Coordinates of C-alpha atoms in Angstrom, one line a residue:
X1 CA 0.0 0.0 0.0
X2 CA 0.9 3.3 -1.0
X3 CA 1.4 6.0 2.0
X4 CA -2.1 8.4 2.8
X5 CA -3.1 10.3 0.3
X6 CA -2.2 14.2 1.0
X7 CA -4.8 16.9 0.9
X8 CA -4.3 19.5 -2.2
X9 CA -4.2 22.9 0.2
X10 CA -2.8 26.6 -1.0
X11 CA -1.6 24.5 -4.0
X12 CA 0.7 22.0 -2.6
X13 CA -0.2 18.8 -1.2
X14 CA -0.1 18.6 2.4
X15 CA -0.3 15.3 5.2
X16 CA -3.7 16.2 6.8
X17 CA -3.4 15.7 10.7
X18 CA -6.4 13.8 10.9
X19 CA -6.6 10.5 12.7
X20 CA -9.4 9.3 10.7
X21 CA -8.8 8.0 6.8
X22 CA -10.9 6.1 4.7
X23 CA -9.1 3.3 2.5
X24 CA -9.5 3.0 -1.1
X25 CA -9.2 -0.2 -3.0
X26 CA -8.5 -2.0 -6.3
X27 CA -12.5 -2.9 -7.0
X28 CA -10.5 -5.6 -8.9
X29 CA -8.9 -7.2 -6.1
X30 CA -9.5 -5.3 -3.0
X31 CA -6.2 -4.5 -2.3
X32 CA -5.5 -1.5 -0.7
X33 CA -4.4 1.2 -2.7
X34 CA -3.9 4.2 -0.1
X35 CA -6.0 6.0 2.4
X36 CA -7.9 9.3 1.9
X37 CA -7.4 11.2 5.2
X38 CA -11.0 12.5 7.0
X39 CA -9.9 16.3 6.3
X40 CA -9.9 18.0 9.6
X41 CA -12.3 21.2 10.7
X42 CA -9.7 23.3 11.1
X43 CA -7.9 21.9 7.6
X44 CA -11.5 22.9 5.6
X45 CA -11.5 26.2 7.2
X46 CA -7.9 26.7 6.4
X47 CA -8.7 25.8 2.7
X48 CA -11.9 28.0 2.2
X49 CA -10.3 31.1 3.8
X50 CA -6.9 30.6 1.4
X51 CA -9.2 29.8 -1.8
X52 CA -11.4 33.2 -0.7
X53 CA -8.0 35.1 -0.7
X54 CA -7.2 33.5 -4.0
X55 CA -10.3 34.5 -5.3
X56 CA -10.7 38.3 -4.4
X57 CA -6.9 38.5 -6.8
X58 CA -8.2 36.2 -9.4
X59 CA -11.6 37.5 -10.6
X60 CA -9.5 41.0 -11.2
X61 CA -7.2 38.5 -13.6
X62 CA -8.2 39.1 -17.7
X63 CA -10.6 36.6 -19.2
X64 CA -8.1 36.3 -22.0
X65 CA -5.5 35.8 -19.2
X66 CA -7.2 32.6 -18.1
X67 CA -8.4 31.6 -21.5
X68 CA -4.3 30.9 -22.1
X69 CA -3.9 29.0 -18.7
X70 CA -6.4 26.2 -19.7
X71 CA -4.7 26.1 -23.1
X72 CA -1.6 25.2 -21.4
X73 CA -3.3 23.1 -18.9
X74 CA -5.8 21.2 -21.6
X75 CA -2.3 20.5 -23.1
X76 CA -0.8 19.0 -19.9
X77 CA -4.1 16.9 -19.8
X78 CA -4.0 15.2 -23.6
X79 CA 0.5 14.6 -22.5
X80 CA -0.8 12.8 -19.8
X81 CA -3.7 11.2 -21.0
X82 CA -2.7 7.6 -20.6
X83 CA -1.2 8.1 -17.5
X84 CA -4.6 9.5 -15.8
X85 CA -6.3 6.6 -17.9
X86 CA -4.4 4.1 -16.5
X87 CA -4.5 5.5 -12.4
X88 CA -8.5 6.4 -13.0
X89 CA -8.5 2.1 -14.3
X90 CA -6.7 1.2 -11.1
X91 CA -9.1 2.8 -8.8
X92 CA -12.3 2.6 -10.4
X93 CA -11.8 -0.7 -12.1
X94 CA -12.9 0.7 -15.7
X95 CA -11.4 -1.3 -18.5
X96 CA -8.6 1.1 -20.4
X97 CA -10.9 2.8 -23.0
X98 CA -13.3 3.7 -21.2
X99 CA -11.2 5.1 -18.1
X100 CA -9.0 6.9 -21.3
X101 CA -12.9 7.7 -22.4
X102 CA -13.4 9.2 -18.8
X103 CA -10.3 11.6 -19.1
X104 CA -11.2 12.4 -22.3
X105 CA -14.7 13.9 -22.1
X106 CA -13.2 16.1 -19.2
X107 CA -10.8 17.1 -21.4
X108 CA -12.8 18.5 -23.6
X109 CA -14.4 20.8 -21.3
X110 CA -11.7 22.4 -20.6
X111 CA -11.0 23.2 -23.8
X112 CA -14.2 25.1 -23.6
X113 CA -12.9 27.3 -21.3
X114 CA -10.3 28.4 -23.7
X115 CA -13.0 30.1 -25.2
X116 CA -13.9 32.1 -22.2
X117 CA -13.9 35.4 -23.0
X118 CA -16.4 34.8 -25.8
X119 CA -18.7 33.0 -23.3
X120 CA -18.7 36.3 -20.6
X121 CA -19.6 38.6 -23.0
X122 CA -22.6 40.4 -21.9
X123 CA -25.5 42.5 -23.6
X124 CA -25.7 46.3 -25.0
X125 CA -28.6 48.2 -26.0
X126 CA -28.1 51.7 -26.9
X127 CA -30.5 55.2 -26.4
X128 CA -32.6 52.7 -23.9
X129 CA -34.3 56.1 -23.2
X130 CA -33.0 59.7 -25.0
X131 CA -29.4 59.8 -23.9
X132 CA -29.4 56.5 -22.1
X133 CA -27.5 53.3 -22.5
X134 CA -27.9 50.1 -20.6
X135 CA -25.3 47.3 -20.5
X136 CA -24.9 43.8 -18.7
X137 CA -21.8 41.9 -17.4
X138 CA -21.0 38.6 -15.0
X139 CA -19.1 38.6 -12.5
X140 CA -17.8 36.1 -10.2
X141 CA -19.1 34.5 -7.3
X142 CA -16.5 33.6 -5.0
X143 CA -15.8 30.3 -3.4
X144 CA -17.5 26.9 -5.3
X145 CA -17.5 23.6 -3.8
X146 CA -17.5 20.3 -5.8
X147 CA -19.2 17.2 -4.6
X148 CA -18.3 14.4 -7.2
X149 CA -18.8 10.6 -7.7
X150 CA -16.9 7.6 -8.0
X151 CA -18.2 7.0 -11.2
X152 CA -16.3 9.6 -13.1
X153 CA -13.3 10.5 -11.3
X154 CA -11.9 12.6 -13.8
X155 CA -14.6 14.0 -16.2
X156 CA -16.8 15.2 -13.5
X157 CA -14.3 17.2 -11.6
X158 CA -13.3 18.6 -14.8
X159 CA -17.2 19.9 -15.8
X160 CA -17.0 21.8 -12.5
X161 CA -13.8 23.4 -11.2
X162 CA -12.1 24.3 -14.7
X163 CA -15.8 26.4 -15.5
X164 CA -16.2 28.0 -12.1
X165 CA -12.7 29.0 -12.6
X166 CA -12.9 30.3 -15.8
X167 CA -15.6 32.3 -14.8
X168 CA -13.7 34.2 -12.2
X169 CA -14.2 32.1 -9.2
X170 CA -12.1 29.7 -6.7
X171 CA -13.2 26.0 -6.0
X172 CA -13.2 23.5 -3.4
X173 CA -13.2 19.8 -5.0
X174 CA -14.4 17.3 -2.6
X175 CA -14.2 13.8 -4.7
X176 CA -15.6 10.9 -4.0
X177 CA -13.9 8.7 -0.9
X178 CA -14.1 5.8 -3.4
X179 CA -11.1 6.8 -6.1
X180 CA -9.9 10.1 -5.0
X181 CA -6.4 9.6 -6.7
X182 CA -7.6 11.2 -9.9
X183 CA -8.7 14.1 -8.6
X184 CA -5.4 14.8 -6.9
X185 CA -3.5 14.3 -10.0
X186 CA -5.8 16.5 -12.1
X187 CA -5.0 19.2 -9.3
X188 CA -1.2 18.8 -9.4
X189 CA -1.1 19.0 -13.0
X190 CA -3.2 22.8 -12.7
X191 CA -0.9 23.9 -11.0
X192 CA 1.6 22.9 -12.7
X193 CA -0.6 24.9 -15.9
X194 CA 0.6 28.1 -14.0
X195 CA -2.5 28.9 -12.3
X196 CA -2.5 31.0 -9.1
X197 CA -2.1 29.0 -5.8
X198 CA -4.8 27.9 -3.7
X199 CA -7.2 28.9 -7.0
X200 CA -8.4 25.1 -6.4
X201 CA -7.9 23.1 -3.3
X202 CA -8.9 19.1 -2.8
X203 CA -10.5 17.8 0.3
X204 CA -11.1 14.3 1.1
X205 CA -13.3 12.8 3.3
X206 CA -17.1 11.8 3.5
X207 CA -20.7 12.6 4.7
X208 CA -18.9 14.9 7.9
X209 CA -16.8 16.6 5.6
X210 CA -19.7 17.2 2.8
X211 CA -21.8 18.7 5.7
X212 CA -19.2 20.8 7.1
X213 CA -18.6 22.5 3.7
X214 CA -22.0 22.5 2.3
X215 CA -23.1 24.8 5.0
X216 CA -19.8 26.8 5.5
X217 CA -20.4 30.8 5.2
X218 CA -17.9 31.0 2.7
X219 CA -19.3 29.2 0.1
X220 CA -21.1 30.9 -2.7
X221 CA -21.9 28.1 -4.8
X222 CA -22.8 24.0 -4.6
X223 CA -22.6 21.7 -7.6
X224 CA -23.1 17.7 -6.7
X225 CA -23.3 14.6 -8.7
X226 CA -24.8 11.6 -7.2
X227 CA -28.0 9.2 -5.9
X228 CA -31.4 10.9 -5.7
X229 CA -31.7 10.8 -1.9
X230 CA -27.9 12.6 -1.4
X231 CA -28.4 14.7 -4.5
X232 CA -31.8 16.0 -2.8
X233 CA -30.4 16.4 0.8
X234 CA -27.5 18.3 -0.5
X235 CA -30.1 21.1 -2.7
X236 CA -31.9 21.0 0.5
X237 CA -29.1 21.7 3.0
X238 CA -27.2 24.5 0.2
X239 CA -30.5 26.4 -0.6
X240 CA -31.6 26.5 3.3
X241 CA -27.5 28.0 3.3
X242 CA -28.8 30.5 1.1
X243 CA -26.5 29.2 -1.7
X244 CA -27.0 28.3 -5.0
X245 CA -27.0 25.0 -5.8
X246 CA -27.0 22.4 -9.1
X247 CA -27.3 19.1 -7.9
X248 CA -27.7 16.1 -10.4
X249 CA -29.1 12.5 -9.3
X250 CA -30.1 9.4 -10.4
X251 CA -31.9 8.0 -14.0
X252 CA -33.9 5.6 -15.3
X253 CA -33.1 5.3 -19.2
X254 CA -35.3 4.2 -21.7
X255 CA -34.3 3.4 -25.1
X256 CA -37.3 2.8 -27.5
X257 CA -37.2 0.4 -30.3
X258 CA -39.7 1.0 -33.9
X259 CA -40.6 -1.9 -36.2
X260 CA -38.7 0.3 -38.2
X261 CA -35.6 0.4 -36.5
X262 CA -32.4 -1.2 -38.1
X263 CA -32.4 -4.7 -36.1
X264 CA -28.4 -5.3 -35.5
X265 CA -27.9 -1.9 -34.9
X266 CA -30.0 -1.6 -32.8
X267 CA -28.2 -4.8 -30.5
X268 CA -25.3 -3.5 -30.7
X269 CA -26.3 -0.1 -29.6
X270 CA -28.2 -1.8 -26.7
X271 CA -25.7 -4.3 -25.6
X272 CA -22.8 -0.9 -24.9
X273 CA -25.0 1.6 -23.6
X274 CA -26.2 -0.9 -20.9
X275 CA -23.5 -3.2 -19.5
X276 CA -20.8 -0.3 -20.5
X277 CA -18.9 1.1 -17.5
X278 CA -20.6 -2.0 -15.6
X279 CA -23.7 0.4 -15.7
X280 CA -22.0 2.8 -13.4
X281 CA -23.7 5.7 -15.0
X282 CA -26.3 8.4 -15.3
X283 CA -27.2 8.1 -18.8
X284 CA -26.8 3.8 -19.3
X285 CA -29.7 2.4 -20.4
X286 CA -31.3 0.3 -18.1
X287 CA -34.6 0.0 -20.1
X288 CA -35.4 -1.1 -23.5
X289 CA -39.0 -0.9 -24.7
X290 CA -39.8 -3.1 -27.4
X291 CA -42.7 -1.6 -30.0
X292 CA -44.7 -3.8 -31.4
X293 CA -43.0 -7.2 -33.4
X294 CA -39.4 -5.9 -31.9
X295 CA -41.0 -7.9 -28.7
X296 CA -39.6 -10.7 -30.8
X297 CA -36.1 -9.7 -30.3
X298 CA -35.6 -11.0 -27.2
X299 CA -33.4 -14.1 -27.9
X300 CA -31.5 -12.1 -30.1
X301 CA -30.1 -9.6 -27.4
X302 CA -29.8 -11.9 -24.9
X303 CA -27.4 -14.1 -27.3
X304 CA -25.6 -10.5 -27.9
X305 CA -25.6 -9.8 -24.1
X306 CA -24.5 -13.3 -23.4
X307 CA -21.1 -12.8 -25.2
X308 CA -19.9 -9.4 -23.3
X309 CA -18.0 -10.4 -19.9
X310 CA -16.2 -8.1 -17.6
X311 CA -12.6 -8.1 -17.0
X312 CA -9.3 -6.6 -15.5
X313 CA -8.7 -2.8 -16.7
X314 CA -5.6 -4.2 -18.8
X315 CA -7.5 -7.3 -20.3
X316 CA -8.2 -6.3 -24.3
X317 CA -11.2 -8.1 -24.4
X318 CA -12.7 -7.0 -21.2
X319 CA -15.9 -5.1 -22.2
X320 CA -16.6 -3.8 -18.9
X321 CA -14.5 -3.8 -15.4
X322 CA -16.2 -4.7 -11.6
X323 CA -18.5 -2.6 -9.5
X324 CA -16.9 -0.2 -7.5
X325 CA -17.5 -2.2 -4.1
X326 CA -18.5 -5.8 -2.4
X327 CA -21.5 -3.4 -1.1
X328 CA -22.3 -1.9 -4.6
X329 CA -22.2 -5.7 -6.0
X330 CA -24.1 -6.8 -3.2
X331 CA -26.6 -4.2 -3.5
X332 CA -27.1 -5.4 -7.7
X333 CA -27.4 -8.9 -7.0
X334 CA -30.2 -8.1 -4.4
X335 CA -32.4 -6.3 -6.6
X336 CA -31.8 -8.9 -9.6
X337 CA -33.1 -11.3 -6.9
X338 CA -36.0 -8.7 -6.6
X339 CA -36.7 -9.0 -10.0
X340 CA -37.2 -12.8 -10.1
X341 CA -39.4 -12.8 -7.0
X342 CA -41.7 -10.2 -8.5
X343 CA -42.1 -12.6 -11.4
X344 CA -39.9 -10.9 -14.1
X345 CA -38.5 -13.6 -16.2
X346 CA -34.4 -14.0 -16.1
X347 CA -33.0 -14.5 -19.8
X348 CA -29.4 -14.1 -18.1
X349 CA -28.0 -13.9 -14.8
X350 CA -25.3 -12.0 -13.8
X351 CA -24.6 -13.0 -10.1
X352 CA -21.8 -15.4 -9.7
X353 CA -19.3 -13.9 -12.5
X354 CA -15.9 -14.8 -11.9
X355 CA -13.0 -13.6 -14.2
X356 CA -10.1 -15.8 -14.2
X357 CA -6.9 -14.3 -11.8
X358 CA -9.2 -12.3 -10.0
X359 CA -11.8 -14.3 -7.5
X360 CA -11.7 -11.1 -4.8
X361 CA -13.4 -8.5 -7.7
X362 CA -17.0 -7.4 -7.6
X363 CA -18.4 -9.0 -10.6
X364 CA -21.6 -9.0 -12.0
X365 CA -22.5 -10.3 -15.7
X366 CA -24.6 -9.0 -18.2
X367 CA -28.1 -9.4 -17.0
X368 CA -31.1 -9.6 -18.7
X369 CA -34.8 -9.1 -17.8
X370 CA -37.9 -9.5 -19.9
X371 CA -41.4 -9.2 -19.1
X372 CA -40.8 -6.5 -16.7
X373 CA -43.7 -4.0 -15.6
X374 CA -43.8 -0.5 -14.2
X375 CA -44.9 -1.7 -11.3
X376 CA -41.4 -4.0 -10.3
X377 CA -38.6 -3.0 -8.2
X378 CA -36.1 -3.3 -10.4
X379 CA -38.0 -1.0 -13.1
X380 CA -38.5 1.4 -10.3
X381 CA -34.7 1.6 -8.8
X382 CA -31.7 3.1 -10.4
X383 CA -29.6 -0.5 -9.9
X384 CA -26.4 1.1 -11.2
X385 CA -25.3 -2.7 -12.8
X386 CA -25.2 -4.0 -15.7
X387 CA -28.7 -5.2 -16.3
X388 CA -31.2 -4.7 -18.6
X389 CA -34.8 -4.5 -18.5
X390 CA -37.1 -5.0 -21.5
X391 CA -40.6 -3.6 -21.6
X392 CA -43.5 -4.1 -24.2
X393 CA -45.4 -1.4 -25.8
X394 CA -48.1 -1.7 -28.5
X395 CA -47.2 1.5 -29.7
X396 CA -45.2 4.8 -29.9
X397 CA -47.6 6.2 -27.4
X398 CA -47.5 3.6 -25.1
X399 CA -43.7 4.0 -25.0
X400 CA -44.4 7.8 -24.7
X401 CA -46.5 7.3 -21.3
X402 CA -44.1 4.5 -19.5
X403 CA -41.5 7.5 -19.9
X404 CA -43.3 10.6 -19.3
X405 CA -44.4 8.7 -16.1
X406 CA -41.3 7.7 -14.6
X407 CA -40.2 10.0 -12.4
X408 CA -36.3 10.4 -13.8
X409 CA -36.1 12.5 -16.8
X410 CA -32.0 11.9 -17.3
X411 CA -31.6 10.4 -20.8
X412 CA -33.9 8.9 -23.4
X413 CA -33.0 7.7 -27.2
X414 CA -35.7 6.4 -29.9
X415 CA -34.5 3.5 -32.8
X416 CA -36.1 4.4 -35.5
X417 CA -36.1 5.0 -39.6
X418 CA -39.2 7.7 -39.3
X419 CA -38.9 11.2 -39.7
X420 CA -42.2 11.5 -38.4
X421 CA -41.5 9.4 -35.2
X422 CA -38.6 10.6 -34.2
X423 CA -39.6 14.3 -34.9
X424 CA -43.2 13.4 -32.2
X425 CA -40.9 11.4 -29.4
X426 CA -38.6 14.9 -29.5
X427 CA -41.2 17.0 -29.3
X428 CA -43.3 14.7 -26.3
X429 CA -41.0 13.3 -24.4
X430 CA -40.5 14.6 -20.7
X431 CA -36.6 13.8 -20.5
X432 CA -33.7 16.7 -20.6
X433 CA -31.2 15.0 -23.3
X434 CA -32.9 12.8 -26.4
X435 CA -30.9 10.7 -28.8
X436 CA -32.3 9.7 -32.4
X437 CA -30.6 6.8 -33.4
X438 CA -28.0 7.2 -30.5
X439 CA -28.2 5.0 -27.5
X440 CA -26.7 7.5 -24.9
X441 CA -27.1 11.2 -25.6
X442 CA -24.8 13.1 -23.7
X443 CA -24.1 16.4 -25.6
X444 CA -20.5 17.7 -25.9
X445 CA -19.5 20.8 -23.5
X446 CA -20.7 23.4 -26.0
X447 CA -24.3 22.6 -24.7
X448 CA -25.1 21.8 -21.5
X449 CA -25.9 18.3 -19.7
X450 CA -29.8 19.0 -18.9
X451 CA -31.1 16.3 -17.1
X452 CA -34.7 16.8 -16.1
X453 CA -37.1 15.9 -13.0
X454 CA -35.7 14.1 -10.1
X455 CA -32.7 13.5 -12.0
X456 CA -31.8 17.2 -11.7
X457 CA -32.4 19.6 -8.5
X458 CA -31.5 23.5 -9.7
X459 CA -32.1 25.6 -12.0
X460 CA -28.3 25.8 -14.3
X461 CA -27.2 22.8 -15.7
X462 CA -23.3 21.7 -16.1
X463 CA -20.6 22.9 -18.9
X464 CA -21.7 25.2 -21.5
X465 CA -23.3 28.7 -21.2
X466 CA -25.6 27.6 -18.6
X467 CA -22.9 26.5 -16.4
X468 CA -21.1 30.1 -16.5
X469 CA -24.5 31.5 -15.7
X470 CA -25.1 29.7 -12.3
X471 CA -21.4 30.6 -11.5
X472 CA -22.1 34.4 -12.5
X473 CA -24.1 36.7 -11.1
X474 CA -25.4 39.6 -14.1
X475 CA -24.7 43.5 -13.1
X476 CA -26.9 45.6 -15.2
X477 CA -25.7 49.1 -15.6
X478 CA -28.0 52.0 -17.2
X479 CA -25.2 55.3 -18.0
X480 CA -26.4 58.8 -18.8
X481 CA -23.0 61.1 -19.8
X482 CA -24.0 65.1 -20.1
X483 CA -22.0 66.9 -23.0
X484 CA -20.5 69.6 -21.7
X485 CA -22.1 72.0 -24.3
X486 CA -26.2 70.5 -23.3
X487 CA -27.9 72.4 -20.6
X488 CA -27.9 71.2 -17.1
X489 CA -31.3 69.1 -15.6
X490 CA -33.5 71.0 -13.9
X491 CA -34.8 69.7 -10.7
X492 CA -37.9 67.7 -11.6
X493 CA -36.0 66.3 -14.8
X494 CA -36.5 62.6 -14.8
X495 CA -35.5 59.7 -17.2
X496 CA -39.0 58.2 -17.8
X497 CA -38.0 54.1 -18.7
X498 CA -41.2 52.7 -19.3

């Protein structure tokens, strides 16, 4: 085992002097991998106060003066690319293209922020009233804080600190307890971009330390990524804080298939969006719903599903890696039980994967349900696994209603060769990202990810222009200037506005 994992504080890492540390482990293999220290009181308060300092010399600092930092550091990113692929593998368990995959998408959200100046630009309108002009500009916050999940140790950090950054502000990352190495690497290699010390700082720890920060005067600003219950304490606790908050939860992904739909592609589409990852993610779809004679397909996905198996991260032909814990796989195999007690019929089981050279890693198969209903547990739940549920629908409204009534509004995607179908599920469907022939619609960081429902709580979503909103506030300024040679107001002169 590696020795505890430092904090990042002031932009070095330091030993915290906690007694408490939480361990993190090869999902893998459950070896050890180091310990992520329970960040002291005194070490958070120590953190927000130099990041506030930070802050109050960085929001004066030119937006095209950033803008060339996160060049530099986007650079430092793709040169070490593999190297973060391979540690994020290590921790997480992901096989290596998808932990590369993970780095990746982060990646190109800081490119993004290259293009900051552009995205702060403000709004002008001239003679608003005879003589008058008004104008509008952001400005920075102050202090953010970071709550991020296992699942995405590097891409979700990097949606949230590089744009509250750009934007003018400082940030507090406080990754998940699970694979915090990651995160302190990202961090060390920010600094070494050039950017001002103690601009971001890392704490580790877990629900205490959350609390503690979440509710700390000195933060402006809460952004979260996790389970519904967590995701709706945390709004909860940072808006009764008086702070703003964007806090994104769970899903429950539907992907509807048309008569019309091209069959194989269609497999193969299903077959990575839902056992990809090990379906450790927000937009993985756990649902299929089979319109009309697709309900015949059934034998043909699970044959599809039946040749993916999970592996180690540096196995070629490991599709998908373990679950991040023994409690995580435990909790999976528990609800597929679920599923077969509620009378959902089992086309493939899962539970008892082994991979060969590793008997201690959390492994679950591809599993496959059919003949599930709305009113089952495991079509209710999130299960965060790789399983798949298949539902019937007579009809394109049929699928529309099982969606619309699901309470999660994440991600949706609709298989179809129709113009007209695809053009009525867009314009119906209550979900916040739609895919038209694409399994898993996550848009790139020019838009914004705009989960809806209980899968978001706030009101700005992550990356793009919405995310520089919630981490700007807008100063609206209305100018008169008197010409030296125009006579002066009298007294009851007034600018009338309306």
């Amino acid at each position: 085992m590696s020795e505890r994992l430092p904090l990042f504080l002031e932009g070095r890492f330091v030993q915290s002097s906690s007694d408490q540390s939480i361990p993190v482990t090869n999902p893998a293999t459950q070896a050890v991998l180091t310990e992520a220290p329970a960040a002291t009181t005194e070490e958070m308060d120590r953190a927000i106060a130099s990041a506030q300092a930070a802050f109050e010399q960085w929001k004066h600092t030119a937006p095209s003066a950033r803008a060339r930092l996160f060049m530099r550091y986007q650079q430092l990113l793709k040169d070490h690319h593999d190297e973060l692929g391979e540690l994020l593998a290590q921790e997480t368990g992901k096989n290596f293209e998808d932990a590369k995959g993970d780095v990746w998408r982060g990646i190109e959200v800081v490119e993004q922020m290259c293009n900051i100046p552009s995205l702060l630009m403000g709004e002008t309108v001239d003679n608003v009233a005879t003589g008058v002009d008004t104008h509008s500009h952001v400005q920075p916050l102050g202090v953010s804080l970071a709550i991020t999940p296992f699942n995405f140790p590097a891409m979700i950090p990097l949606w949230f600190f590089p744009t509250a950054i750009a934007a003018g502000n400082a940030c507090i990352l406080k990754p998940s307890e699970q694979d915090p190495m990651t995160p302190n690497r990202l961090a060390e290699l920010f600094v070494e971009a050039g950017f001002p010390p103690a601009l971001l700082q890392v704490i580790h720890g877990g629900k205490q330390q959350v609390q503690y920060l979440m509710e700390h005067e000195g933060i402006a600003t809460v952004s979260f990524v996790g389970s519904v219950p967590v995701a709706e304490h945390v709004y909860r606790t940072a808006t009764q804080h008086l702070k703003r908050a964007q806090c994104f939860a769970g899903a429950k992904n539907h992907m509807v298939v048309m008569p019309d739909a091209d069959k194989q592609q269609v497999i193969n589409n299903i077959v990575g969006a839902s056992v990809g990852a090990a379906g450790q993610r927000c937009m993985a779809i756990s649902v299929a719903v089979l319109v009309g004679e697709t309900r015949e397909w059934v034998t043909d996905i699970r044959q599809a599903l039946a040749q993916v198996h999970p592996g180690h991260w540096d196995q070629p032909d490991a599709a998908y890696g373990p679950l991040i814990s023994p409690a995580a796989k435990a909790r999976v195999e528990s609800l597929i039980q679920q599923g077969v007690d509620e009378g959902a019929t089992l086309e493939l089981d899962g539970r008892g994967c082994q991979v060969e050279g590793y008997p201690d890693g959390n492994w679950v198969g591809p599993t496959l349900f059919s003949q599930v209903s709305p009113d089952m547990t495991i079509y209710q739940e999130e299960i965060f696994g790789p399983v798949l549920c298949l539902v019937e629908a007579a009809d394109l409204d049929e699928a529309l209603t099982l969606i619309n009534n699901n309470p999660y509004g994440n991600g949706t995607s609709l298989f179809t060769a129709s113009g007209a179908a695809a053009r009525k599920f867009v314009s119906e469907v209550k979900v916040g990202q739609v895919g038209i022939n694409i399994p898993i619609p996550v848009p790139l960081p020019f838009f914004s990810f705009t989960g809806w429902r209980r899968s978001f709580f706030g009101d700005q979503h992550a990356y793009g222009k919405q995310a520089i909103r919630f981490f700007t506030e807008t100063k609206t300024v209305t100018s008169r200037w008197f010409d030296s040679g125009m006579p002066a107001s009298g007294p009851n002169m007034s600018i009338n506005l309306r």
